Coordinates of C-alpha atoms and ligand atoms in Angstrom, one line a residue:
M1 CA -7.3 -0.3 -21.0
T2 CA -9.2 0.0 -17.8
G3 CA -10.9 3.3 -18.6
R4 CA -13.3 4.9 -16.2
P5 CA -15.3 2.1 -14.5
E6 CA -19.0 2.9 -14.7
S7 CA -21.1 3.7 -11.7
I8 CA -24.8 3.6 -11.0
G9 CA -24.6 7.3 -11.5
D10 CA -26.7 8.9 -8.8
P11 CA -24.9 11.5 -6.6
F12 CA -23.9 10.0 -3.2
V13 CA -25.8 11.5 -0.3
I14 CA -23.5 11.2 2.7
E15 CA -25.2 11.7 6.0
R16 CA -22.2 11.3 8.2
A17 CA -18.4 10.8 7.9
E18 CA -16.2 9.5 10.7
V19 CA -12.5 9.6 10.9
L20 CA -10.9 7.1 13.3
E21 CA -7.3 6.7 14.3
V22 CA -7.0 3.1 15.3
A23 CA -4.0 1.4 17.0
L24 CA -2.9 -1.9 15.5
P25 CA -0.3 -3.7 17.7
L26 CA 2.4 -5.3 15.6
K27 CA 3.6 -8.7 16.7
E28 CA 7.2 -7.5 16.3
P29 CA 8.8 -4.3 15.1
F30 CA 9.1 -4.1 11.3
V31 CA 12.7 -3.0 10.7
T32 CA 13.9 -1.2 7.6
S33 CA 16.8 1.0 6.7
F34 CA 14.9 4.0 8.2
G35 CA 14.6 2.2 11.5
P36 CA 12.0 0.1 13.3
T37 CA 8.3 0.7 13.0
A38 CA 7.2 -0.5 16.4
S39 CA 3.7 1.1 16.7
R40 CA 1.3 1.1 13.8
N41 CA -1.8 3.2 13.7
V42 CA -4.0 3.6 10.7
V43 CA -6.7 6.2 10.0
L44 CA -10.1 4.8 8.9
V45 CA -12.9 6.7 7.1
R46 CA -16.4 5.5 7.6
L47 CA -19.1 7.1 5.3
T48 CA -22.8 6.5 5.9
D49 CA -25.2 7.4 3.2
A50 CA -28.9 8.4 3.4
D51 CA -29.9 4.7 3.1
G52 CA -27.7 3.7 6.0
R53 CA -25.1 2.0 3.7
V54 CA -21.5 2.1 4.9
G55 CA -18.3 2.6 3.0
W56 CA -14.9 2.1 4.7
G57 CA -11.5 3.4 3.7
E58 CA -8.1 3.4 5.2
A59 CA -5.2 5.8 5.1
A60 CA -1.9 4.0 5.9
P61 CA 1.1 6.3 6.1
L62 CA 3.6 5.3 8.7
D63 CA 3.3 6.9 12.2
H64 CA 6.7 8.7 11.5
P65 CA 7.9 10.8 8.6
F66 CA 10.9 8.5 7.7
Y67 CA 9.4 6.6 4.8
L68 CA 7.7 9.6 3.1
P69 CA 6.7 13.0 4.6
D70 CA 3.2 11.7 5.4
T71 CA 2.4 10.7 9.0
V72 CA -0.6 9.3 10.8
S73 CA -1.3 12.6 12.6
G74 CA -0.9 14.6 9.4
A75 CA -3.2 12.4 7.5
F76 CA -5.9 12.6 10.3
A77 CA -5.7 16.4 10.2
V78 CA -5.8 16.7 6.4
M79 CA -8.7 14.2 6.1
V80 CA -10.8 16.1 8.7
E81 CA -9.9 19.6 7.7
Y82 CA -9.6 19.4 3.9
A83 CA -10.1 16.0 2.1
L84 CA -13.5 15.1 3.5
P85 CA -15.0 18.7 3.5
L86 CA -13.9 19.0 -0.2
C87 CA -15.7 15.7 -1.0
L88 CA -18.8 16.4 1.1
R89 CA -19.3 19.8 -0.5
A90 CA -18.9 18.5 -4.0
Q91 CA -21.4 16.5 -6.2
I92 CA -19.9 13.0 -6.2
A93 CA -21.7 10.5 -8.4
H94 CA -18.6 8.3 -9.0
P95 CA -15.6 7.6 -6.8
G96 CA -13.4 9.2 -9.5
D97 CA -15.3 12.4 -8.7
A98 CA -14.0 12.2 -5.1
A99 CA -10.4 12.1 -6.4
A100 CA -11.2 15.1 -8.6
A101 CA -12.8 17.0 -5.7
M102 CA -9.5 16.6 -3.7
G103 CA -7.4 17.6 -6.7
S104 CA -6.4 20.9 -5.1
V105 CA -4.7 19.1 -2.3
R106 CA -1.0 18.9 -2.9
G107 CA 0.8 15.7 -1.7
N108 CA -1.0 14.1 1.3
T109 CA -1.6 11.1 -1.0
F110 CA -2.4 8.7 1.8
A111 CA -5.0 11.0 3.3
R112 CA -6.7 11.4 -0.1
A113 CA -6.5 7.7 -0.9
G114 CA -8.2 6.8 2.4
V115 CA -11.1 9.1 1.7
E116 CA -11.4 8.0 -1.9
Q117 CA -11.4 4.3 -0.9
A118 CA -14.5 4.9 1.2
Y119 CA -16.3 6.2 -1.9
W120 CA -15.2 3.2 -3.9
V121 CA -16.4 0.8 -1.3
L122 CA -19.7 2.6 -0.9
E123 CA -20.1 2.4 -4.7
A124 CA -19.5 -1.3 -4.6
V125 CA -22.0 -1.7 -1.7
R126 CA -24.7 0.3 -3.4
S127 CA -24.3 -1.4 -6.7
S128 CA -23.9 -4.9 -5.0
R129 CA -20.7 -5.5 -6.9
R130 CA -17.3 -6.8 -5.8
L131 CA -14.7 -4.1 -5.5
A132 CA -12.5 -6.0 -7.9
D133 CA -15.3 -6.1 -10.5
L134 CA -15.8 -2.3 -10.1
L135 CA -12.1 -1.8 -10.9
G136 CA -12.1 -4.1 -13.9
G137 CA -10.1 -6.9 -12.1
G138 CA -10.4 -10.3 -13.7
R139 CA -8.4 -12.7 -11.6
D140 CA -10.0 -14.7 -8.8
R141 CA -6.7 -15.0 -6.8
I142 CA -3.5 -13.1 -6.6
A143 CA 0.1 -14.2 -6.1
V144 CA 1.8 -12.9 -3.0
G145 CA 5.3 -12.6 -1.6
E146 CA 6.6 -11.6 1.8
S147 CA 8.6 -8.5 2.7
L148 CA 11.2 -9.5 5.3
G149 CA 12.5 -6.8 7.6
I150 CA 16.1 -6.5 8.8
K151 CA 16.6 -9.1 11.5
A152 CA 19.0 -9.5 14.5
S153 CA 21.0 -12.1 12.5
I154 CA 21.3 -13.8 9.1
D155 CA 20.2 -17.0 10.8
D156 CA 16.9 -15.4 11.9
L157 CA 16.4 -14.2 8.4
L158 CA 17.1 -17.6 6.8
D159 CA 14.7 -19.2 9.3
E160 CA 11.9 -16.9 8.4
A161 CA 12.5 -17.1 4.7
A162 CA 12.5 -20.9 4.9
L163 CA 9.2 -20.9 6.7
R164 CA 7.5 -18.6 4.2
L165 CA 8.8 -20.5 1.2
K166 CA 7.5 -23.7 2.8
E167 CA 4.2 -22.0 3.3
G168 CA 4.0 -21.3 -0.4
Y169 CA 5.0 -17.6 -0.7
R170 CA 5.9 -17.0 -4.3
R171 CA 8.6 -14.4 -3.8
I172 CA 10.9 -13.1 -1.0
K173 CA 11.8 -9.5 -0.6
L174 CA 14.6 -8.6 1.7
K175 CA 15.0 -5.2 3.3
I176 CA 18.6 -4.0 2.8
A177 CA 20.8 -1.2 4.1
P178 CA 24.6 -0.6 4.0
G179 CA 26.1 -3.4 6.2
W180 CA 23.0 -5.6 5.6
D181 CA 23.2 -6.3 1.9
L182 CA 25.7 -8.3 -0.1
D183 CA 26.4 -11.0 2.5
V184 CA 22.7 -11.3 3.2
V185 CA 21.7 -11.7 -0.4
R186 CA 24.5 -14.2 -1.0
E187 CA 23.4 -16.3 1.9
V188 CA 19.8 -16.3 1.0
R189 CA 20.5 -17.1 -2.6
S190 CA 22.8 -19.9 -1.8
A191 CA 20.4 -21.3 0.8
F192 CA 17.3 -21.4 -1.4
G193 CA 18.8 -21.8 -4.9
P194 CA 18.3 -20.0 -8.2
E195 CA 14.6 -20.9 -8.6
V196 CA 13.4 -18.6 -5.8
M197 CA 12.1 -15.2 -6.9
L198 CA 14.2 -12.8 -4.8
Q199 CA 14.3 -9.0 -4.6
V200 CA 15.6 -6.3 -2.3
D201 CA 14.3 -3.0 -0.9
A202 CA 16.7 -0.3 0.3
N203 CA 14.1 2.3 1.3
A204 CA 16.4 5.1 0.1
A205 CA 19.5 4.0 2.2
Y206 CA 22.1 4.5 -0.5
T207 CA 23.7 7.4 -2.4
S208 CA 25.0 7.6 -5.9
H209 CA 28.5 6.9 -4.5
D210 CA 27.3 3.4 -3.8
A211 CA 26.8 2.5 -7.5
E212 CA 29.7 0.1 -7.5
R213 CA 28.6 -1.8 -4.4
L214 CA 25.0 -2.0 -5.7
A215 CA 26.4 -3.4 -9.0
E216 CA 27.8 -6.3 -7.0
L217 CA 24.2 -7.4 -6.5
D218 CA 23.9 -8.1 -10.3
P219 CA 25.1 -11.7 -10.2
F220 CA 22.4 -12.7 -7.8
D221 CA 19.6 -12.5 -10.4
L222 CA 17.3 -10.3 -8.3
A223 CA 13.9 -9.5 -9.8
C224 CA 14.6 -5.9 -8.8
I225 CA 16.3 -3.5 -6.4
E226 CA 13.6 -1.3 -4.9
Q227 CA 14.2 2.4 -4.1
P228 CA 18.0 2.5 -3.6
L229 CA 18.3 6.3 -3.6
E230 CA 16.4 9.3 -2.1
Y231 CA 12.7 9.6 -2.6
D232 CA 13.1 12.8 -4.6
D233 CA 15.9 11.7 -6.9
L234 CA 14.6 10.4 -10.2
V235 CA 17.6 11.6 -12.2
G236 CA 19.9 9.8 -9.7
H237 CA 18.0 6.6 -10.2
A238 CA 18.2 7.0 -14.0
E239 CA 22.0 7.4 -13.8
L240 CA 22.2 4.4 -11.4
Q241 CA 20.0 2.2 -13.6
R242 CA 22.5 2.7 -16.5
R243 CA 25.2 1.1 -14.4
L244 CA 23.1 -1.8 -13.1
D245 CA 21.9 -4.9 -14.8
T246 CA 19.3 -5.5 -12.0
P247 CA 16.1 -3.6 -12.7
I248 CA 15.5 -0.7 -10.4
C249 CA 12.0 -0.7 -8.9
L250 CA 10.7 2.6 -7.5
D251 CA 8.4 2.9 -4.5
E252 CA 8.8 6.2 -2.5
S253 CA 9.7 8.2 -5.7
L254 CA 6.4 7.4 -7.4
R255 CA 3.5 9.4 -6.0
S256 CA 1.4 10.1 -9.1
W257 CA 0.8 8.9 -12.6
R258 CA 3.0 11.8 -13.7
D259 CA 5.9 10.6 -11.6
V260 CA 5.6 7.1 -13.2
R261 CA 5.5 8.6 -16.7
T262 CA 8.6 10.7 -16.0
A263 CA 10.5 7.8 -14.3
L264 CA 9.8 5.5 -17.3
R265 CA 10.6 8.2 -19.8
I266 CA 14.1 9.0 -18.3
G267 CA 14.9 5.4 -17.5
A268 CA 14.8 5.8 -13.7
C269 CA 13.2 2.4 -13.2
R270 CA 12.3 -0.8 -15.1
N271 CA 9.8 -2.1 -12.6
V272 CA 7.0 -0.4 -10.7
N273 CA 5.7 -0.9 -7.1
L274 CA 2.2 0.5 -7.0
K275 CA 0.6 1.2 -3.6
P276 CA -2.8 3.0 -4.0
G277 CA -2.2 5.0 -0.8
R278 CA 1.1 6.3 -2.0
V279 CA -0.3 7.6 -5.3
G280 CA -3.5 9.2 -3.9
G281 CA -5.9 6.4 -4.5
I282 CA -7.5 3.9 -6.8
A283 CA -8.4 6.2 -9.6
E284 CA -4.7 7.3 -10.0
S285 CA -3.7 3.6 -9.6
L286 CA -5.8 2.6 -12.5
R287 CA -4.1 5.2 -14.7
I288 CA -0.7 3.9 -13.6
H289 CA -1.8 0.3 -14.2
D290 CA -2.8 1.2 -17.7
L291 CA 0.5 3.0 -18.4
C292 CA 2.6 0.1 -17.2
L293 CA 0.4 -2.4 -19.1
D294 CA 0.7 -0.3 -22.3
Q295 CA 4.5 -0.1 -22.0
G296 CA 5.1 -3.7 -20.9
V297 CA 6.6 -2.6 -17.5
P298 CA 6.6 -5.2 -14.8
L299 CA 4.1 -4.1 -12.1
W300 CA 3.2 -5.3 -8.7
C301 CA 1.2 -4.2 -5.7
G302 CA 3.2 -3.0 -2.7
G303 CA 1.9 -2.7 0.9
M304 CA 2.0 -0.3 3.8
L305 CA 1.3 -2.9 6.6
E306 CA -2.4 -2.0 6.2
S307 CA -5.1 -3.6 8.2
G308 CA -7.5 -5.9 6.2
I309 CA -9.5 -2.8 5.3
G310 CA -6.7 -1.2 3.4
R311 CA -5.5 -4.6 2.1
A312 CA -8.9 -5.2 0.6
A313 CA -8.3 -2.3 -1.8
N314 CA -4.9 -3.7 -2.6
I315 CA -6.2 -7.2 -3.3
A316 CA -9.0 -5.8 -5.6
L317 CA -6.4 -3.7 -7.5
A318 CA -3.9 -6.5 -7.8
S319 CA -6.6 -8.6 -9.6
L320 CA -6.1 -6.4 -12.7
P321 CA -4.2 -7.9 -15.6
G322 CA -1.2 -5.6 -15.5
F323 CA 0.0 -6.9 -12.1
D324 CA 2.4 -9.5 -13.2
H325 CA 4.7 -9.9 -10.2
P326 CA 3.6 -11.1 -6.7
A327 CA 2.2 -8.5 -4.3
D328 CA 3.5 -7.6 -0.8
M329 CA 0.5 -8.9 1.0
S330 CA 1.5 -10.7 4.3
P331 CA -1.7 -11.5 6.1
A332 CA -2.6 -10.2 9.6
A333 CA -1.6 -13.6 10.9
I334 CA 2.1 -12.7 10.3
L335 CA 2.0 -9.0 11.2
Y336 CA -0.7 -8.4 13.8
T337 CA -2.3 -10.1 16.8
W338 CA -5.6 -9.7 15.0
D339 CA -7.1 -7.8 12.1
L340 CA -9.8 -5.2 11.8
V341 CA -11.8 -7.5 9.5
D342 CA -13.1 -10.8 10.7
P343 CA -12.6 -13.2 9.0
T344 CA -9.5 -11.9 7.4
Y345 CA -7.7 -13.4 4.4
Q346 CA -5.1 -16.2 4.3
V347 CA -2.4 -17.3 2.0
D348 CA -3.1 -20.7 0.5
P349 CA -0.4 -23.4 0.1
D350 CA 0.3 -22.3 -3.4
G351 CA 1.1 -18.7 -2.3
F352 CA -2.2 -17.1 -3.5
V353 CA -4.8 -15.0 -1.8
D354 CA -8.4 -15.4 -3.0
V355 CA -10.1 -12.2 -4.2
P356 CA -13.2 -12.1 -2.1
V357 CA -16.5 -13.1 -3.8
E358 CA -18.6 -10.8 -1.6
A359 CA -19.8 -7.4 -2.8
G360 CA -18.5 -4.2 -1.3
L361 CA -15.2 -4.2 0.7
G362 CA -15.3 -8.0 0.6
F363 CA -14.4 -8.6 4.2
P364 CA -16.7 -7.9 7.3
V365 CA -15.3 -5.0 9.4
D366 CA -15.0 -5.9 13.1
E367 CA -16.7 -2.7 14.3
E368 CA -16.3 -3.6 18.0
R369 CA -12.6 -4.0 17.6
V370 CA -12.3 -0.8 15.6
R371 CA -14.1 1.1 18.4
A372 CA -12.1 -0.5 21.2
Q373 CA -8.8 0.4 19.4
T374 CA -9.8 3.9 18.5
V375 CA -7.5 6.5 20.0
R376 CA -8.9 9.6 18.2
R377 CA -12.1 10.3 16.4
A378 CA -13.8 13.1 14.5
E379 CA -17.3 13.3 12.9
L380 CA -18.4 15.5 10.1
D381 CA -22.0 16.2 8.9
R382 CA -23.3 16.2 5.4
R383 CA -22.1 19.7 4.8
G384 CA -18.5 18.8 5.8
N385 CA -18.7 20.6 9.2
V386 CA -16.9 18.9 12.1
T387 CA -19.6 18.1 14.7
H388 CA -17.5 16.0 17.1
V389 CA -13.9 15.4 18.1
D390 CA -12.6 13.2 20.8
E391 CA -9.3 11.8 21.9
R392 CA -8.6 8.8 24.0
R393 CA -5.0 7.7 24.1
A394 CA -5.8 4.4 25.7
P395 CA -4.6 1.4 23.5
Ligands
OSB401 O1 9.0 0.0 1.4 O2 7.6 -1.4 0.7 C1 8.0 -0.7 1.6 C2 6.1 -1.4 4.8 C3 5.9 -0.1 5.3 C4 6.4 0.9 4.6 C5 7.1 0.7 3.4 C6 7.3 -0.6 2.9 C7 6.8 -1.6 3.7 C8 7.0 -3.0 3.3 C9 5.9 -4.0 3.8 O3 7.9 -3.5 2.7 C10 5.0 -4.4 2.8 C11 3.7 -5.0 3.4 O4 2.8 -4.2 3.6 O5 3.6 -6.2 3.7
MG402 MG1 9.5 -0.3 -0.6

């Protein structure tokens, strides 16, 4: 069990908190069953303590409310108006205390996770430890797969899958939707053979009436089918799982430890995608990790197309022993023209990403780029009062 990681124990003295909405230009739109994600902004938190040490966090909901209700604008507002003031006005000696201080906030998991990450990183900086060590992670590298969006043609998809497999990626995940499912899976399976680890992600594009069609995926030996039904339909997933051999993996439906416990108890899934942002942060993620490890449930770290700042938390988390399937962790080289950390991480020819050896976040933040790409910024003082807001819709 992971337990509560120890801290150095002194209360944090935060002098200044900044919230920055930063534009990250995607190389090409990421297309899922809910449509294309063409623009991608993230919300960063930058905490400065009384000794000038800095902790970064990232909230990475999508810009639009088509994946979950959370949006970039909503996260920005909740962080400035509630999440940060609650933390700044509380006694926080351990990052877990930040999660507790925000306990009265319902939903808004991405906003809470972004603020909480900044405290974890600050704790890692002030104790000169690697973020992974702070969380109890043991591995020095993590296995990664790619999540492939819906493409213009099956040939385009086969080309990209071939490229990633050649580059060493250890698993391929295909986005599916009605009309882009059985044929696509059949072609990919026959092109790359039975050895390739393959799974699909529907992003809630099906209904319980599609059970028969989804059962036709069973012969393709998929590692899982991710989130076939609506985000708020645990019972529907439990009924569907009874009709499928393929394990259902839940993503959107799992927004807390309690959700995961319920889902496992009623048989709504047999596989768990854990994204720290989606469940409200790292402290909640550690509890979910322990639950899955305890129950022997396959667990893997999902992604939200984060910048390297958010990905750093995912990498540290995925170094824990319960993560037994490859993570969605495509590097900036695939998704973006550049990253907000420099240097960023790469995937080695065996399909692994190194867990950074440096203390703190583990990657140097490119502050100049962050400032240049900032479209909206707010600043709070040590009492949680907003002292500055500015908006600049340039990038
Ligand atoms: O459903 O897992 C998802 C990206 C944005 C929103 C939701 C999802 C995804 C991905 C990409 O599949 C995973 C990644 O960050 O590489
Ligand atoms: Mg998903």
